PDB file of N, CA, C and O in Angstrom:
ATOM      1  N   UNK B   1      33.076 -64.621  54.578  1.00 83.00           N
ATOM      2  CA  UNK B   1      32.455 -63.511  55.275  1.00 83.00           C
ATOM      3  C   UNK B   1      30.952 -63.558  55.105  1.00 83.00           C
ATOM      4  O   UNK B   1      30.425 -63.810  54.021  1.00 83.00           O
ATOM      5  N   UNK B   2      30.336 -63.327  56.126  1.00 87.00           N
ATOM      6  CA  UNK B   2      28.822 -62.815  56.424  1.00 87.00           C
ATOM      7  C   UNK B   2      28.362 -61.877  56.914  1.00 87.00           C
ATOM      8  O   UNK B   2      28.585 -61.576  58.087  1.00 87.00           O
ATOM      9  N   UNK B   3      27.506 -61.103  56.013  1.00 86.00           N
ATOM     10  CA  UNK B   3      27.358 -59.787  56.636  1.00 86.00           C
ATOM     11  C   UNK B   3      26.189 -60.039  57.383  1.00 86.00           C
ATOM     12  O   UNK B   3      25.289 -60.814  57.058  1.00 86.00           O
ATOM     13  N   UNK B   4      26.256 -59.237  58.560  1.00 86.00           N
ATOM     14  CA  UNK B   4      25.215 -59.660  59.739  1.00 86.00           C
ATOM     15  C   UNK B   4      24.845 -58.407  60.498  1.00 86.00           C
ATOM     16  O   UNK B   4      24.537 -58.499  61.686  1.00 86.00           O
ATOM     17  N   UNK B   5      24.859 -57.319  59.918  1.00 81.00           N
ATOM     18  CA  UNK B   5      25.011 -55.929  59.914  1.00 81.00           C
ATOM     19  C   UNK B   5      26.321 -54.978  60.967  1.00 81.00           C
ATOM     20  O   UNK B   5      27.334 -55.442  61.490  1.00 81.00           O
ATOM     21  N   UNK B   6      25.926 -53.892  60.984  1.00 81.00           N
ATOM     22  CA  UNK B   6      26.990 -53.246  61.715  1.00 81.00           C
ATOM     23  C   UNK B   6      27.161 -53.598  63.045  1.00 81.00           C
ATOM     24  O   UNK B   6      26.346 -54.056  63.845  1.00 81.00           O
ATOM     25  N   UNK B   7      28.614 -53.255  63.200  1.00 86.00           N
ATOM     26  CA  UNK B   7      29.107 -53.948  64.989  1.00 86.00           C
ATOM     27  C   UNK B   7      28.542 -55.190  65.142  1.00 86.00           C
ATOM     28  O   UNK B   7      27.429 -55.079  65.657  1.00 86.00           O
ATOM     29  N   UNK B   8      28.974 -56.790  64.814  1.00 89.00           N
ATOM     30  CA  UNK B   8      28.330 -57.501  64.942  1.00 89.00           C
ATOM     31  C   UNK B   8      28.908 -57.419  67.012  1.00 89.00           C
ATOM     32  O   UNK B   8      30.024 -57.074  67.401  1.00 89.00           O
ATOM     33  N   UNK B   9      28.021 -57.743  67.687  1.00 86.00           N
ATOM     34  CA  UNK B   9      28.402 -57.691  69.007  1.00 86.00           C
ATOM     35  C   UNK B   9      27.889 -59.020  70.019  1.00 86.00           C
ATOM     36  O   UNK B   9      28.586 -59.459  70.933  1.00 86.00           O
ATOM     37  N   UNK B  10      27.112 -59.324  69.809  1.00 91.00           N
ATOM     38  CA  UNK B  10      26.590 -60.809  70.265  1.00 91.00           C
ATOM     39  C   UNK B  10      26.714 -61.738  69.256  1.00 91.00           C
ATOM     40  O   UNK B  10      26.777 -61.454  68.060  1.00 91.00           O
ATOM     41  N   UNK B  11      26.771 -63.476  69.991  1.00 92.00           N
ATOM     42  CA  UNK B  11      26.681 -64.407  69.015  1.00 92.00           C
ATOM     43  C   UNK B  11      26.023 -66.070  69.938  1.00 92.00           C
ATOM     44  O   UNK B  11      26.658 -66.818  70.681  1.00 92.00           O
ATOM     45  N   UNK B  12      25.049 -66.128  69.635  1.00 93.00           N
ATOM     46  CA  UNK B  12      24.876 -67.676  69.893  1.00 93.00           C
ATOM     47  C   UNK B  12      24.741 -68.555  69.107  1.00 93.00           C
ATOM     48  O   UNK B  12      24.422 -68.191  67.976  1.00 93.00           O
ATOM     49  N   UNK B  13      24.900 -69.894  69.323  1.00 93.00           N
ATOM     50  CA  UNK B  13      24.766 -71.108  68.730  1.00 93.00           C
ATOM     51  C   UNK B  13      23.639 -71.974  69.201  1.00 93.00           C
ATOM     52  O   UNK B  13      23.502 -72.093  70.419  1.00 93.00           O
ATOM     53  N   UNK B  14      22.967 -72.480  68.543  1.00 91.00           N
ATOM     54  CA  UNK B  14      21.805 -73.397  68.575  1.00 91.00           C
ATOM     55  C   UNK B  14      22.379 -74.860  69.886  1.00 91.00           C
ATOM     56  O   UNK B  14      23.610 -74.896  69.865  1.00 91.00           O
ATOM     57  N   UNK B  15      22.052 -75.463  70.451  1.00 91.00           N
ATOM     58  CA  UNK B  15      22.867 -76.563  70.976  1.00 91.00           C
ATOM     59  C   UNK B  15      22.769 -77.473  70.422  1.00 91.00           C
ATOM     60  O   UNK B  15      23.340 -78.445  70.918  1.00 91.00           O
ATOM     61  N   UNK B  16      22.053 -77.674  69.177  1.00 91.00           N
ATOM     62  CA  UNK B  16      22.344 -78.789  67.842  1.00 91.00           C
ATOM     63  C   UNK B  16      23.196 -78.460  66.832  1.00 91.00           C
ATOM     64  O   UNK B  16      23.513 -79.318  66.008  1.00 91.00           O
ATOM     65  N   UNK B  17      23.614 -77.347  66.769  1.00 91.00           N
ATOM     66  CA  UNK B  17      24.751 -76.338  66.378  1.00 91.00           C
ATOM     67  C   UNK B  17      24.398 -76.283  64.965  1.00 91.00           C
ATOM     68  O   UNK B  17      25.326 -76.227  64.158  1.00 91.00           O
ATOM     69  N   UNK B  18      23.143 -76.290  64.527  1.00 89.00           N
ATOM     70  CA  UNK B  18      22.253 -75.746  63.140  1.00 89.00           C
ATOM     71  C   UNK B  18      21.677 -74.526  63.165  1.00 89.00           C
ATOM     72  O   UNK B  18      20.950 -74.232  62.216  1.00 89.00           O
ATOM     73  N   UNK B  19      21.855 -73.673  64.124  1.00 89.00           N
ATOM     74  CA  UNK B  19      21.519 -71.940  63.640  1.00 89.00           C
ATOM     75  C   UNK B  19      22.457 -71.224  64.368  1.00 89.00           C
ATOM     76  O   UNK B  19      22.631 -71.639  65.513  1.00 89.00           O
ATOM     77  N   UNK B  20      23.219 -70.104  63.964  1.00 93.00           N
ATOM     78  CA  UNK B  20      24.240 -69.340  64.456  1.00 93.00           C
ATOM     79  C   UNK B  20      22.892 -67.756  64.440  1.00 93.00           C
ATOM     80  O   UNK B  20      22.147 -67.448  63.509  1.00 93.00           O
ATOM     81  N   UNK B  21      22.997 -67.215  65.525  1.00 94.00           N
ATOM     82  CA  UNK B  21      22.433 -66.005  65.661  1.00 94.00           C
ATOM     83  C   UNK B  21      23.585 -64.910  66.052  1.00 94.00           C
ATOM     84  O   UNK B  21      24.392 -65.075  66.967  1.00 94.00           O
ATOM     85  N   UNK B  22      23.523 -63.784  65.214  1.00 94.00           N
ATOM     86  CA  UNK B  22      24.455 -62.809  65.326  1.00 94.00           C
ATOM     87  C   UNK B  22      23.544 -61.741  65.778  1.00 94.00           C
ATOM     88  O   UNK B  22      22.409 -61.692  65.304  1.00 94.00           O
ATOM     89  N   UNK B  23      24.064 -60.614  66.925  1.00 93.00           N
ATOM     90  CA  UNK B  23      23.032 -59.680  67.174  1.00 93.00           C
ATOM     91  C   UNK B  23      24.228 -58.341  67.182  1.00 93.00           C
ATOM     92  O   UNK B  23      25.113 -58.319  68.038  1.00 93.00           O
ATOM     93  N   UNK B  24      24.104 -57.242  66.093  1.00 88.00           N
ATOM     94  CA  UNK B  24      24.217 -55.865  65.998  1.00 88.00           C
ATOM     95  C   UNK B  24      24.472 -54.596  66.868  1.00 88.00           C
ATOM     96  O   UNK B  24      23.480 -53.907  67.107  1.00 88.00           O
ATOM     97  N   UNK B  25      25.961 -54.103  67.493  1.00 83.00           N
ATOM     98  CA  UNK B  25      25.645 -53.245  68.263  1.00 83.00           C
ATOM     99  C   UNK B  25      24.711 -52.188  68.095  1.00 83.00           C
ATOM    100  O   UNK B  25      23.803 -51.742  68.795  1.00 83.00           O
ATOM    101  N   UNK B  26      25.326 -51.819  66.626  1.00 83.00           N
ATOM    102  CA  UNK B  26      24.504 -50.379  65.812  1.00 83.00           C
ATOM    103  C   UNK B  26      23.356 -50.741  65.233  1.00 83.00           C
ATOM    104  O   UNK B  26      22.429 -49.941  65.100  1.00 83.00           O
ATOM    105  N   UNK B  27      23.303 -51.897  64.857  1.00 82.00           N
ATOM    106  CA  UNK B  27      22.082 -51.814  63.884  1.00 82.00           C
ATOM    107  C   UNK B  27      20.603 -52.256  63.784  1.00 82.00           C
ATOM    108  O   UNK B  27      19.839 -52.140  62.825  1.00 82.00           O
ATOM    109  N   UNK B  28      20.323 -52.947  65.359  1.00 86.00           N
ATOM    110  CA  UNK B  28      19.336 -52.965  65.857  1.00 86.00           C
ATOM    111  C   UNK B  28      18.963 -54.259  65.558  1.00 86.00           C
ATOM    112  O   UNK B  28      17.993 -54.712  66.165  1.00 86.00           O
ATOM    113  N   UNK B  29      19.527 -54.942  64.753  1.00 90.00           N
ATOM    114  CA  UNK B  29      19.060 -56.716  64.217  1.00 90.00           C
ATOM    115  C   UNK B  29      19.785 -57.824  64.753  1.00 90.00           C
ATOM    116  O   UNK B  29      20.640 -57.824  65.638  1.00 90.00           O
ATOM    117  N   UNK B  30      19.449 -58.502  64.274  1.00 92.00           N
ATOM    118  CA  UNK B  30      19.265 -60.157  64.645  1.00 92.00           C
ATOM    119  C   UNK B  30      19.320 -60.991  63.346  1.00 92.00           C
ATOM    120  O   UNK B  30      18.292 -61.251  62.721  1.00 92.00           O
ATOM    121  N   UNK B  31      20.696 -61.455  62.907  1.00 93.00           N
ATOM    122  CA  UNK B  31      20.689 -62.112  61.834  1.00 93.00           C
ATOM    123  C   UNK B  31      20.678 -63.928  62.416  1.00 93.00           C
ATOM    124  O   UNK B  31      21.394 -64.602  63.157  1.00 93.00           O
ATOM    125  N   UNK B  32      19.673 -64.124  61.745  1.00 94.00           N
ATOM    126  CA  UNK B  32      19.812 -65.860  62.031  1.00 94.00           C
ATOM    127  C   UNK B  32      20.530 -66.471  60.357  1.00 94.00           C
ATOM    128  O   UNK B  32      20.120 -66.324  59.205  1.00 94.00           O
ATOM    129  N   UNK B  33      21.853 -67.242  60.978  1.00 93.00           N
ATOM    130  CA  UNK B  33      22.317 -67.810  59.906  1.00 93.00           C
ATOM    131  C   UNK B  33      22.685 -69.626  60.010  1.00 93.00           C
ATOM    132  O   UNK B  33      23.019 -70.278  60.998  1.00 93.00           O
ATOM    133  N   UNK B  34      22.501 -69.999  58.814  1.00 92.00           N
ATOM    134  CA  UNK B  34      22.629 -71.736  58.869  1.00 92.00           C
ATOM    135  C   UNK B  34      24.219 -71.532  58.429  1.00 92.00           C
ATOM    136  O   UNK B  34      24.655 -70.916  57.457  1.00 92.00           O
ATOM    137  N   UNK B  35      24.949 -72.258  59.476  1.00 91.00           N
ATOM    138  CA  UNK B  35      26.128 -72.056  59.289  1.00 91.00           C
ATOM    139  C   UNK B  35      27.023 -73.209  58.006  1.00 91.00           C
ATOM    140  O   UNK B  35      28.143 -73.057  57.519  1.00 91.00           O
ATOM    141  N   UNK B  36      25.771 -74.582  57.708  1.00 91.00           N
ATOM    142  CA  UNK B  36      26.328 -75.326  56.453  1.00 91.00           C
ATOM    143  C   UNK B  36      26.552 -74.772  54.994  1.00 91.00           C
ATOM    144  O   UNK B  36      27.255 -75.180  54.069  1.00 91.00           O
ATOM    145  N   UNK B  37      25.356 -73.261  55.171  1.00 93.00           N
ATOM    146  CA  UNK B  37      25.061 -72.878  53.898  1.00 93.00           C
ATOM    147  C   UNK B  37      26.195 -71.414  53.497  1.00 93.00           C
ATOM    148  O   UNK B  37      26.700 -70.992  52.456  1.00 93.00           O
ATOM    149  N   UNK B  38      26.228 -70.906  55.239  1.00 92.00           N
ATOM    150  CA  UNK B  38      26.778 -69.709  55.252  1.00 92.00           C
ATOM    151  C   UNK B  38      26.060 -68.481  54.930  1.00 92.00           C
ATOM    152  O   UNK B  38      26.500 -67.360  54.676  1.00 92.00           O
ATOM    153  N   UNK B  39      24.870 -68.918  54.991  1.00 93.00           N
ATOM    154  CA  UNK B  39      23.518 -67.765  54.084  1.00 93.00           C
ATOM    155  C   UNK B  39      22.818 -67.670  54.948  1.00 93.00           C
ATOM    156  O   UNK B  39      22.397 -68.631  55.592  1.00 93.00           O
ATOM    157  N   UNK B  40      22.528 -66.448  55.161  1.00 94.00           N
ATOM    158  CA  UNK B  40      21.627 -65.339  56.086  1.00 94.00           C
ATOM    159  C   UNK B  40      19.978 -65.759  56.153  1.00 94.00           C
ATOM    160  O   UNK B  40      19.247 -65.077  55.436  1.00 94.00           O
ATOM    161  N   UNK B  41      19.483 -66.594  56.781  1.00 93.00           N
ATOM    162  CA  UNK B  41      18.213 -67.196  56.961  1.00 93.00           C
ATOM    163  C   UNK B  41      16.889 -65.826  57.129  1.00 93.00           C
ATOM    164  O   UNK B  41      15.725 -65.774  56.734  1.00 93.00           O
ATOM    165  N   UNK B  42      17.464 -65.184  57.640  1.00 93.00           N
ATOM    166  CA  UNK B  42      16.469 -63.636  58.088  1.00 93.00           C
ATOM    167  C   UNK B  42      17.116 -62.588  58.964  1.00 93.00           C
ATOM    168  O   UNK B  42      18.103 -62.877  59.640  1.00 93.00           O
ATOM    169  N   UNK B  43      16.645 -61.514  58.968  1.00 93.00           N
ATOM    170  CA  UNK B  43      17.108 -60.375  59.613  1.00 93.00           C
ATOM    171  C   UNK B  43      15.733 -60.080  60.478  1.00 93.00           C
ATOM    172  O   UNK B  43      14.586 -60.073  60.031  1.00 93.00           O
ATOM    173  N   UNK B  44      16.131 -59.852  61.753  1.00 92.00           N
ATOM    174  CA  UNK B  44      14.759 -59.770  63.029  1.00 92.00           C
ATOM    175  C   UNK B  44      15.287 -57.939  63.086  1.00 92.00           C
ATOM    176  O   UNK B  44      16.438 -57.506  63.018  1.00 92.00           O
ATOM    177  N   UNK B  45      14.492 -57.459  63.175  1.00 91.00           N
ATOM    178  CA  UNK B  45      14.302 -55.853  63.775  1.00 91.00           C
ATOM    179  C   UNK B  45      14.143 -56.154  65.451  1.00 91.00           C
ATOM    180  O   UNK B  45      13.060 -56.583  65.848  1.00 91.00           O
ATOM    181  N   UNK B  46      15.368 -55.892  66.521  1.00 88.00           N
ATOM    182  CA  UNK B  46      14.940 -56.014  67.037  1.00 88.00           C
ATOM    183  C   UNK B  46      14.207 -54.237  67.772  1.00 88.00           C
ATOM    184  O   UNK B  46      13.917 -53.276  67.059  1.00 88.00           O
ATOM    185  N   UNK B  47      14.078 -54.284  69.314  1.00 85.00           N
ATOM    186  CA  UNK B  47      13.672 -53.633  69.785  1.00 85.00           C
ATOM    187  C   UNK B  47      13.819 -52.510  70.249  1.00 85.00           C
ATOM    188  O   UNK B  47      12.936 -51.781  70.699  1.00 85.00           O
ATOM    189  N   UNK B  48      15.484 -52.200  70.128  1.00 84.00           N
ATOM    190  CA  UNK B  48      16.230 -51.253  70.664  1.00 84.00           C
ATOM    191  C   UNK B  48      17.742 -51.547  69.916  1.00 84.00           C
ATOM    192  O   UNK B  48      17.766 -52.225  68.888  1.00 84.00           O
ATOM    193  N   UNK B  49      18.939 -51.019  70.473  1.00 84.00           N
ATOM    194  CA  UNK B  49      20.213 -50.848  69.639  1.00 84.00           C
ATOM    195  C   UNK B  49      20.974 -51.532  71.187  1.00 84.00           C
ATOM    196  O   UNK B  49      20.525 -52.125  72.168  1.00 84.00           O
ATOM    197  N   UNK B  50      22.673 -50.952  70.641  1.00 85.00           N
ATOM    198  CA  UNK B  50      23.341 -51.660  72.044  1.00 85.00           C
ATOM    199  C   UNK B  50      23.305 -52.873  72.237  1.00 85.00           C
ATOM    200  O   UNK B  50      23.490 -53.321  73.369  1.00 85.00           O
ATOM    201  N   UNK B  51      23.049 -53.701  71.135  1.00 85.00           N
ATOM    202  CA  UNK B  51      22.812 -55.002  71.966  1.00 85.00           C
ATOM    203  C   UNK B  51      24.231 -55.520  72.363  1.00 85.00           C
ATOM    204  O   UNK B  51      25.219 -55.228  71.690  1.00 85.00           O
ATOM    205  N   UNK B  52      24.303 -56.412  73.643  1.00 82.00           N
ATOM    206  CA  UNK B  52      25.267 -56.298  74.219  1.00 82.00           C
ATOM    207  C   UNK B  52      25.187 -58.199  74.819  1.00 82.00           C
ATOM    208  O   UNK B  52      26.137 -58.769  75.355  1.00 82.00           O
ATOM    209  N   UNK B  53      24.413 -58.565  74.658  1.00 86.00           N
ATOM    210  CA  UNK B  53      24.270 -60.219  74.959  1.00 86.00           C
ATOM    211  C   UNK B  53      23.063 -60.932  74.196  1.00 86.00           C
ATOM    212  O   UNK B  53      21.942 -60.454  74.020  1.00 86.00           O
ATOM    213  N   UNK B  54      23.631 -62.436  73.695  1.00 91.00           N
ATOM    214  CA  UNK B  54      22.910 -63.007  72.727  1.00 91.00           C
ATOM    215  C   UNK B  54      22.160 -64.625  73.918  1.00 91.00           C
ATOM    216  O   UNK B  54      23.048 -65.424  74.213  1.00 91.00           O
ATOM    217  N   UNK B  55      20.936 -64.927  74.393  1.00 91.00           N
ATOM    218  CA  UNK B  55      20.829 -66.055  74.759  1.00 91.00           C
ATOM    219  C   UNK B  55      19.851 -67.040  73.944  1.00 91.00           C
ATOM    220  O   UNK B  55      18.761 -66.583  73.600  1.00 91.00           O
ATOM    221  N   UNK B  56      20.322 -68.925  73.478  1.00 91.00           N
ATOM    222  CA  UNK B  56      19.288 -69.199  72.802  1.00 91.00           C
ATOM    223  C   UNK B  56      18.870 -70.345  74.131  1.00 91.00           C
ATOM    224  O   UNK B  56      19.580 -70.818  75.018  1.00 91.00           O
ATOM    225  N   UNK B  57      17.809 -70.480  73.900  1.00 89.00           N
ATOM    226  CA  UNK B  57      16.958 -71.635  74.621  1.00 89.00           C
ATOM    227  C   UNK B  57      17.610 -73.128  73.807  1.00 89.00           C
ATOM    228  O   UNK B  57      18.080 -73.249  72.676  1.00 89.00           O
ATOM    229  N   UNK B  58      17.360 -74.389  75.161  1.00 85.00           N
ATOM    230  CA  UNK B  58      18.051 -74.578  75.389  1.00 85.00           C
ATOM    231  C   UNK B  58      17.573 -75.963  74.014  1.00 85.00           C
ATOM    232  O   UNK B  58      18.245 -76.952  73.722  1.00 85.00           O
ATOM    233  N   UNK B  59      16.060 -75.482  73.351  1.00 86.00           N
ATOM    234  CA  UNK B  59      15.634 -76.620  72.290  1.00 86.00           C
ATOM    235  C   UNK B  59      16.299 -75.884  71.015  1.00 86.00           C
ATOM    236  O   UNK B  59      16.391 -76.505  69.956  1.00 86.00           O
ATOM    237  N   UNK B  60      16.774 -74.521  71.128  1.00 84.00           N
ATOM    238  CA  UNK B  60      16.902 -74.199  70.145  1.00 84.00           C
ATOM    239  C   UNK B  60      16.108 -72.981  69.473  1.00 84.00           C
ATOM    240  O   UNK B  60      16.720 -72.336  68.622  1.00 84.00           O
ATOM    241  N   UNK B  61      14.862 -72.635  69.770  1.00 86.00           N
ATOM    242  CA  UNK B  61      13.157 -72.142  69.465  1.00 86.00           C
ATOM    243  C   UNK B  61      13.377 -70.683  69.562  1.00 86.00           C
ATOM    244  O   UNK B  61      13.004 -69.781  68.811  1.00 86.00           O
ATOM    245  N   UNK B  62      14.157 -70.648  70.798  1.00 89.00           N
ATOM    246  CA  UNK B  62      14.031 -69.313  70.809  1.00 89.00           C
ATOM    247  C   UNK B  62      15.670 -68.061  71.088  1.00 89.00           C
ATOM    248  O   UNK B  62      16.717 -68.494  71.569  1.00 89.00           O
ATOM    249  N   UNK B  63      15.543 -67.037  70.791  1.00 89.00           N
ATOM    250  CA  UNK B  63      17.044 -66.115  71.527  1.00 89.00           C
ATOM    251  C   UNK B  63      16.397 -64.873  72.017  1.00 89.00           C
ATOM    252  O   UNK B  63      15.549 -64.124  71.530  1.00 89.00           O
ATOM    253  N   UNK B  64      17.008 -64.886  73.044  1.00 90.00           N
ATOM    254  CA  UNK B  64      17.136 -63.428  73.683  1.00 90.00           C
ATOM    255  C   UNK B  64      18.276 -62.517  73.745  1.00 90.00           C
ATOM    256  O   UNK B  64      19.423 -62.826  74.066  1.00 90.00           O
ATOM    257  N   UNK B  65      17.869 -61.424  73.426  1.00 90.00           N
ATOM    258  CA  UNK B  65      19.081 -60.517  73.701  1.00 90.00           C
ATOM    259  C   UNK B  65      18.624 -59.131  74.691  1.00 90.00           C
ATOM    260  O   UNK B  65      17.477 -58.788  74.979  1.00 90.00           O
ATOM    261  N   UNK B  66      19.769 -58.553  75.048  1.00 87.00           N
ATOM    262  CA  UNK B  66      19.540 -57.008  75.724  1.00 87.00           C
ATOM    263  C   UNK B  66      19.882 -56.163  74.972  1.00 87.00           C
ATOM    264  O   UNK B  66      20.890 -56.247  74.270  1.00 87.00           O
ATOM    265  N   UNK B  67      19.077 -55.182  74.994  1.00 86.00           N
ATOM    266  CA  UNK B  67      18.987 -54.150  74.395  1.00 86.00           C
ATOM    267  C   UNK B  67      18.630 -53.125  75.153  1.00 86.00           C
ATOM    268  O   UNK B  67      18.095 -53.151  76.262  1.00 86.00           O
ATOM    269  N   UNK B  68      19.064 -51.892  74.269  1.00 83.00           N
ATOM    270  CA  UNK B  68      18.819 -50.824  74.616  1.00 83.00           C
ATOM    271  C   UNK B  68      17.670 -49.659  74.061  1.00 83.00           C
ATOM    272  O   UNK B  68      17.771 -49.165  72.939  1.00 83.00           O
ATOM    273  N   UNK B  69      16.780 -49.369  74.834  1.00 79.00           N
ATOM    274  CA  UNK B  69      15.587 -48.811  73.388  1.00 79.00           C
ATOM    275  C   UNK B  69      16.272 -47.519  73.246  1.00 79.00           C
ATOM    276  O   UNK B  69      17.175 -46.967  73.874  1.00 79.00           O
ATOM    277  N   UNK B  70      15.300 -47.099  71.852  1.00 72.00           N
ATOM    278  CA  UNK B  70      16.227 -45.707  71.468  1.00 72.00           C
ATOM    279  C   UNK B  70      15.462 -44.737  71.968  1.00 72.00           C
ATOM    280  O   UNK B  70      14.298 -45.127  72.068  1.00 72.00           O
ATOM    281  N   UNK B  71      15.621 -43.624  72.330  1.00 69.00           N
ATOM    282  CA  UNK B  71      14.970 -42.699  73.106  1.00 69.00           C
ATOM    283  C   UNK B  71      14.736 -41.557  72.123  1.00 69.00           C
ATOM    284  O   UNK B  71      14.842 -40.415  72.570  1.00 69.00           O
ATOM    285  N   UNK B  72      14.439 -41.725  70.879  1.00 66.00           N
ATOM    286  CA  UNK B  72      14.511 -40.348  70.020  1.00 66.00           C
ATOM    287  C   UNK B  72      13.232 -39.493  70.220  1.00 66.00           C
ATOM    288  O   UNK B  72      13.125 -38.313  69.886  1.00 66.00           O
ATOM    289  N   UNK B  73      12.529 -40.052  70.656  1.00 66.00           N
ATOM    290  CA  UNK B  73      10.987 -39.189  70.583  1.00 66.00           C
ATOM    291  C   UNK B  73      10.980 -38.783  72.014  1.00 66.00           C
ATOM    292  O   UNK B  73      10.056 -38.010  72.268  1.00 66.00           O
ATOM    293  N   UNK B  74      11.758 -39.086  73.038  1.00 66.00           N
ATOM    294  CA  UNK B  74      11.898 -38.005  74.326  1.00 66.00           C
ATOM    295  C   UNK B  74      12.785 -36.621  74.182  1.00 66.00           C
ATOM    296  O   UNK B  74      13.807 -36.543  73.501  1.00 66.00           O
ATOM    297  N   UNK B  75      12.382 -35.868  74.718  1.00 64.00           N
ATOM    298  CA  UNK B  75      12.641 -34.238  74.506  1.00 64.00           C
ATOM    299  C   UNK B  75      13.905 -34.542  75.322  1.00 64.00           C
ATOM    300  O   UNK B  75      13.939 -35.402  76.202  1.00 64.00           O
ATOM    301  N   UNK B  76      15.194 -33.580  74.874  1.00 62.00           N
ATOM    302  CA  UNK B  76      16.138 -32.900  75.358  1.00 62.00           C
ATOM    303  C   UNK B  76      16.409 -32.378  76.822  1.00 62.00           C
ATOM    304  O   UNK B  76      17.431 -32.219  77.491  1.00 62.00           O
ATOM    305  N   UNK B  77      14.891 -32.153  77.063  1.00 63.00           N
ATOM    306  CA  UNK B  77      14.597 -31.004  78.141  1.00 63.00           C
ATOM    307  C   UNK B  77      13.717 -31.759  78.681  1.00 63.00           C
ATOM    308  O   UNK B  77      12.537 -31.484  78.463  1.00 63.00           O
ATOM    309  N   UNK B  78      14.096 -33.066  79.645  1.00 57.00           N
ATOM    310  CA  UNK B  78      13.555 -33.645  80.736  1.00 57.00           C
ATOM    311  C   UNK B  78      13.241 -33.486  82.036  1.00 57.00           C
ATOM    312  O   UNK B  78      13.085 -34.443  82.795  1.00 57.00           O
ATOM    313  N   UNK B  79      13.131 -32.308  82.371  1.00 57.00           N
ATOM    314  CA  UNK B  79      12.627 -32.291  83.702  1.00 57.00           C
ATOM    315  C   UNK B  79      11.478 -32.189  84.459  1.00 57.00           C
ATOM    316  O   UNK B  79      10.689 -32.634  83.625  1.00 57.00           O
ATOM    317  N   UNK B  80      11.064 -32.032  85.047  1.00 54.00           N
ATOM    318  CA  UNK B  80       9.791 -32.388  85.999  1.00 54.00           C
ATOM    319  C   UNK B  80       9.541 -30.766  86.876  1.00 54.00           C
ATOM    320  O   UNK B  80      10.429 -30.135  87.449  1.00 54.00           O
ATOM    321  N   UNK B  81       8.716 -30.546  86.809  1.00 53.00           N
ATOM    322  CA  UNK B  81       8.652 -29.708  88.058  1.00 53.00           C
ATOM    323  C   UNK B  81       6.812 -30.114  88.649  1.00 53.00           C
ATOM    324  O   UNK B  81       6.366 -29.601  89.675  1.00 53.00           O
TER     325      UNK B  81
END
């Protein structure tokens, strides 16, 4: 087992298949792990929660995911007039 925080929900693989990236429904991160060692290389903060898809490029360099930002600092009471 690897903990890779809550709801793990996305997952890509490197296409040299030397970094496994796990991405968090709940918990907003991005664990990059070396899958020979089984040990958690870093935890990325990402940008928002929800993440819901993991993509890595195709050298390896980089991942993208979607997310959802969190909306806590918008008011309840959104309307416009």
């Amino acid at each position: 087992r690897i903990r890779v925080g809550r709801r793990p929900q996305a997952i890509g693989v490197s296409p040299d298949g030397t970094t496994v990236a796990v991405a968090n429904a709940e918990g907003g991160t991005l664990s990059v792990i070396q899958p020979e060692t089984r040990e958690v290389e870093k935890e990325v903060r990402l940008k928002g929660f929800n993440v819901r898809g993991l993509a890595i490029t195709a050298d390896g360099a980089e991942a993208y995911t979607t997310v959802m930002p969190a909306f806590n600092g918008k008011p309840t009471d959104d309307t416009h007039e």
